[in-house]
C-alpha positions in Angstrom: 100.7 186.9 68.2 101.8 183.5 66.7 105.6 183.6 66.6 107.2 181.1 64.1 110.7 180.0 64.4 112.2 178.7 61.3 109.8 180.4 59.2 112.0 180.5 56.2 112.1 176.7 56.0 109.7 174.2 54.2 107.5 173.8 57.3 107.6 177.2 58.8 106.7 179.1 55.7 103.6 176.9 55.3 102.7 177.3 59.0 103.1 181.0 58.6 101.1 181.4 55.4 98.3 179.3 56.9 98.2 181.3 60.0 98.0 184.6 58.1 95.3 183.2 55.7 93.3 182.6 59.0 93.8 186.3 59.8 96.3 185.8 62.7 99.1 188.2 63.5 102.4 186.3 62.5 106.0 187.2 63.7 108.0 185.1 61.4 111.6 184.4 62.8 114.5 183.8 60.3 118.2 183.6 60.4 118.9 185.8 57.3 117.5 189.0 55.6 117.3 186.8 52.4 114.4 184.9 53.9 112.5 188.1 55.0 111.0 189.3 51.8 108.6 186.6 50.9 107.3 186.5 54.7 106.9 190.3 54.8 104.8 190.2 51.5 102.2 187.9 53.1 101.8 190.2 56.0 104.2 188.7 58.6 106.4 190.7 60.9 109.9 189.7 60.4 112.5 189.2 63.2 116.0 188.0 62.8 117.4 185.8 65.4 120.1 183.1 65.7 118.9 180.5 68.0 122.3 180.8 70.0 121.5 184.4 70.7 119.6 184.6 74.0 118.6 188.1 73.7 117.4 187.9 70.0 115.3 184.9 71.0 113.8 186.7 74.0 112.7 189.7 72.0 111.3 187.3 69.1 109.1 185.9 72.0 107.9 189.2 73.4 104.0 189.4 73.2 103.4 185.6 71.8 100.2 184.0 72.3 101.5 180.7 70.7 104.9 179.7 69.5 106.2 177.1 66.9 109.6 176.1 67.8 112.1 174.3 65.6 115.7 173.6 66.4 117.6 172.4 63.2 120.6 170.2 63.2 123.7 172.5 62.3 124.8 170.8 59.2 128.2 172.5 59.1 129.2 172.4 62.7 132.0 170.2 63.9 129.9 169.0 66.8 126.2 169.3 65.6 124.9 167.4 68.5 126.3 169.8 71.0 125.4 172.9 68.9 121.8 171.7 68.6 121.6 171.1 72.4 122.9 174.6 72.9 120.2 176.1 70.7 117.5 174.1 72.7 119.0 175.3 75.9 118.8 179.0 74.8 115.3 178.5 73.4 114.0 176.7 76.6 115.6 179.3 78.9 113.9 182.2 76.9 110.5 180.3 77.0 110.7 179.6 80.8 111.4 183.2 81.6 108.5 184.5 79.4 106.1 181.4 78.7 103.5 181.8 76.2 100.1 180.1 76.6 101.0 177.4 74.0 104.3 176.0 72.6 104.4 173.7 69.4 107.5 171.7 69.1 108.4 170.4 65.6 109.9 166.9 66.5 110.5 163.6 64.9 109.3 159.9 64.9 111.2 157.9 67.6 111.7 160.9 69.9 110.4 159.0 72.8 113.7 157.1 72.8 116.5 158.3 75.3 119.4 156.8 73.1 120.5 154.8 70.1 118.5 156.7 67.5 121.2 159.2 66.4 119.7 162.7 65.4 116.4 161.6 67.0 117.9 161.5 70.4 118.2 165.5 69.9 114.6 165.7 69.6 114.0 163.5 72.6 116.3 166.3 74.5 113.9 169.1 72.8 111.0 167.5 74.2 112.4 166.9 77.6 113.6 170.2 78.0 110.6 171.7 77.0 108.7 169.7 79.6 110.2 172.2 82.2 108.3 175.1 80.7 105.0 176.2 82.3 102.8 176.2 79.3 100.5 174.0 77.1 102.7 171.9 75.0 102.2 170.3 71.8 104.9 167.8 70.2 104.3 167.5 66.4 106.2 164.2 65.5 106.9 163.9 61.7 108.0 161.0 59.6 111.1 161.4 57.3 110.5 164.3 55.0 110.0 163.3 51.4 112.1 166.4 50.2 115.1 164.6 51.9 115.6 162.7 48.7 116.6 166.1 47.0 120.0 165.4 48.6 120.6 162.4 46.2 118.8 163.3 43.2 121.6 164.7 41.1 123.3 161.5 41.7 120.3 159.4 41.0 119.7 161.2 37.8 123.1 161.4 36.5 124.1 157.9 37.2 120.7 156.1 37.2 121.1 154.9 40.6 119.5 155.8 43.9 121.5 155.2 46.9 119.8 154.6 50.2 120.6 153.6 53.8 117.0 152.1 54.2 117.7 148.2 54.3 116.3 146.3 53.0 115.1 148.1 49.9 111.5 146.5 49.8 110.9 147.7 53.4 108.1 150.2 53.8 108.7 153.1 56.0 106.8 156.4 56.8 107.3 159.5 55.1 105.6 162.9 54.8 105.6 166.1 52.7 107.0 169.2 54.6 103.9 171.3 53.5 101.5 168.7 55.3 103.5 169.2 58.5 103.4 172.9 58.2 99.7 172.9 57.5 98.8 170.5 60.4 101.1 172.7 62.7 99.2 175.8 61.9 95.8 173.9 62.6 97.2 172.6 65.9 98.3 176.2 67.0 94.7 177.4 66.1 93.2 174.7 68.2 91.7 176.2 71.3 90.5 173.1 73.0 92.6 172.2 75.9 94.4 168.8 75.3 93.4 165.8 77.5 97.1 165.0 78.3 99.9 167.4 78.5 102.2 167.3 76.5 100.0 166.7 73.5 101.8 164.1 71.1 100.6 164.2 67.5 102.3 162.2 64.8 102.0 162.7 60.9 102.9 160.7 57.9 101.5 160.3 54.5 98.6 158.1 53.9 100.7 155.5 52.2 104.0 154.1 53.4 106.8 153.5 50.7 109.9 151.6 50.0 113.2 152.8 48.4 111.9 150.8 45.2 108.8 153.0 45.3 110.9 156.1 45.4 113.4 155.1 42.7 110.5 154.2 40.5 108.7 157.3 41.0 111.9 159.5 40.4 112.3 157.5 37.1 108.8 158.0 35.9 109.0 161.8 36.9 112.4 162.2 35.1 111.7 160.0 32.0 114.8 157.7 32.7 115.4 154.7 34.5 116.6 154.8 38.2 117.6 151.7 39.9 117.5 151.5 44.0 120.8 150.6 45.6 121.3 149.6 49.3 124.6 151.2 50.4 126.5 148.5 52.5 126.5 149.3 56.0 130.4 149.5 56.2 130.2 152.3 53.3 127.9 154.5 55.1 130.3 156.7 57.1 132.7 157.2 54.1 129.8 158.1 51.8 128.3 160.6 54.1 131.7 162.3 54.9 132.4 162.3 51.1 129.2 164.2 50.6 130.7 167.0 53.0 129.3 166.0 56.5 131.7 166.0 59.5 132.5 162.8 61.2 130.2 163.6 64.1 127.2 164.5 61.8 127.8 161.2 59.9 127.8 159.2 63.0 124.5 160.8 64.0 122.9 159.5 60.7 124.6 156.1 60.7 123.0 155.6 64.2 119.6 156.9 62.9 119.5 154.5 60.1 120.5 151.6 62.2 117.6 152.4 64.4 115.4 152.9 61.4 116.3 149.5 60.0 115.9 147.9 63.2 112.1 149.2 63.2 112.6 151.6 66.2 111.7 154.8 64.4 107.9 154.7 63.9 104.7 156.1 65.8 104.8 155.7 69.5 101.9 153.3 70.2 99.4 154.3 72.6 100.6 157.9 72.9 100.5 159.9 69.6 97.2 161.2 67.9 97.8 160.0 64.4 97.3 162.2 61.4 97.9 161.7 57.8 99.2 164.1 55.1 97.4 164.1 51.8 100.4 164.7 49.7 101.8 161.7 47.8 105.3 160.9 47.2 104.8 161.4 43.3 103.3 164.9 44.2 106.2 165.8 46.5 109.0 164.7 44.1 107.1 166.4 41.1 108.1 169.6 42.7 111.9 168.8 42.8 112.7 166.2 40.1 112.2 168.6 37.0 114.8 171.2 38.5 117.4 168.4 39.3 116.8 166.7 36.0 117.7 169.8 34.3 120.8 170.3 36.2 122.0 166.8 35.4 121.2 166.9 31.8 
């Protein structure tokens, strides 16, 4: 049994589908009934579980041969960092009580840093806590997801301006498509070879690094209208994020993350990570979301 937490998300649904194509028995763990139908249709057993619910998480783990774990940042929580640490604690407690042979954690570039990296420090906490589980561990650290640009696409297409916290605009940084992360996660779960080191740390990004200038140009080409990149001044970041609906503490996590990004701290951990490269290009990833946003902004 392969248990996939977050199976309704962009990464988890790809992992679940890949494992089903490989003929594996999959339990897809989701938070809502609305996410269940598509997974049931491909032959997954579906379990409902909130990662704050110890009993539900424990039930989802029963009979697991391998587990893919994801703890999302609770966007609408007043204290998202504390809430995410709570989900991690619940998950790790359940795994310690009933450890499967293999646990793969979806993590982030920069997760080796103890502090000063905003949201990424929560993935450091995830990795550290999972280190207390008596199992084979794989940490799959992904670069910034390409689909994150969907959050600002309506503004970019309506105003012709792409706001960015990446400074300077010409700086190249790693990104990756969610489907490539999900596909690699499934491959690593299916890998029966024992790792040379535990935990096994694997990084994934696309084959080509990009700049915000590249992103704006690609969006413009796909939408058939000019889009100019704009570096949002550092002093305006918090107000902009809170104006977009984030709470003060969530905005602070993102501000700290991009300060670390711009300082060059969010990257592959040299000498530790096995490096993998996803085949999906920025243009291919954005082509799946730009037309929909363009139609909404028309």
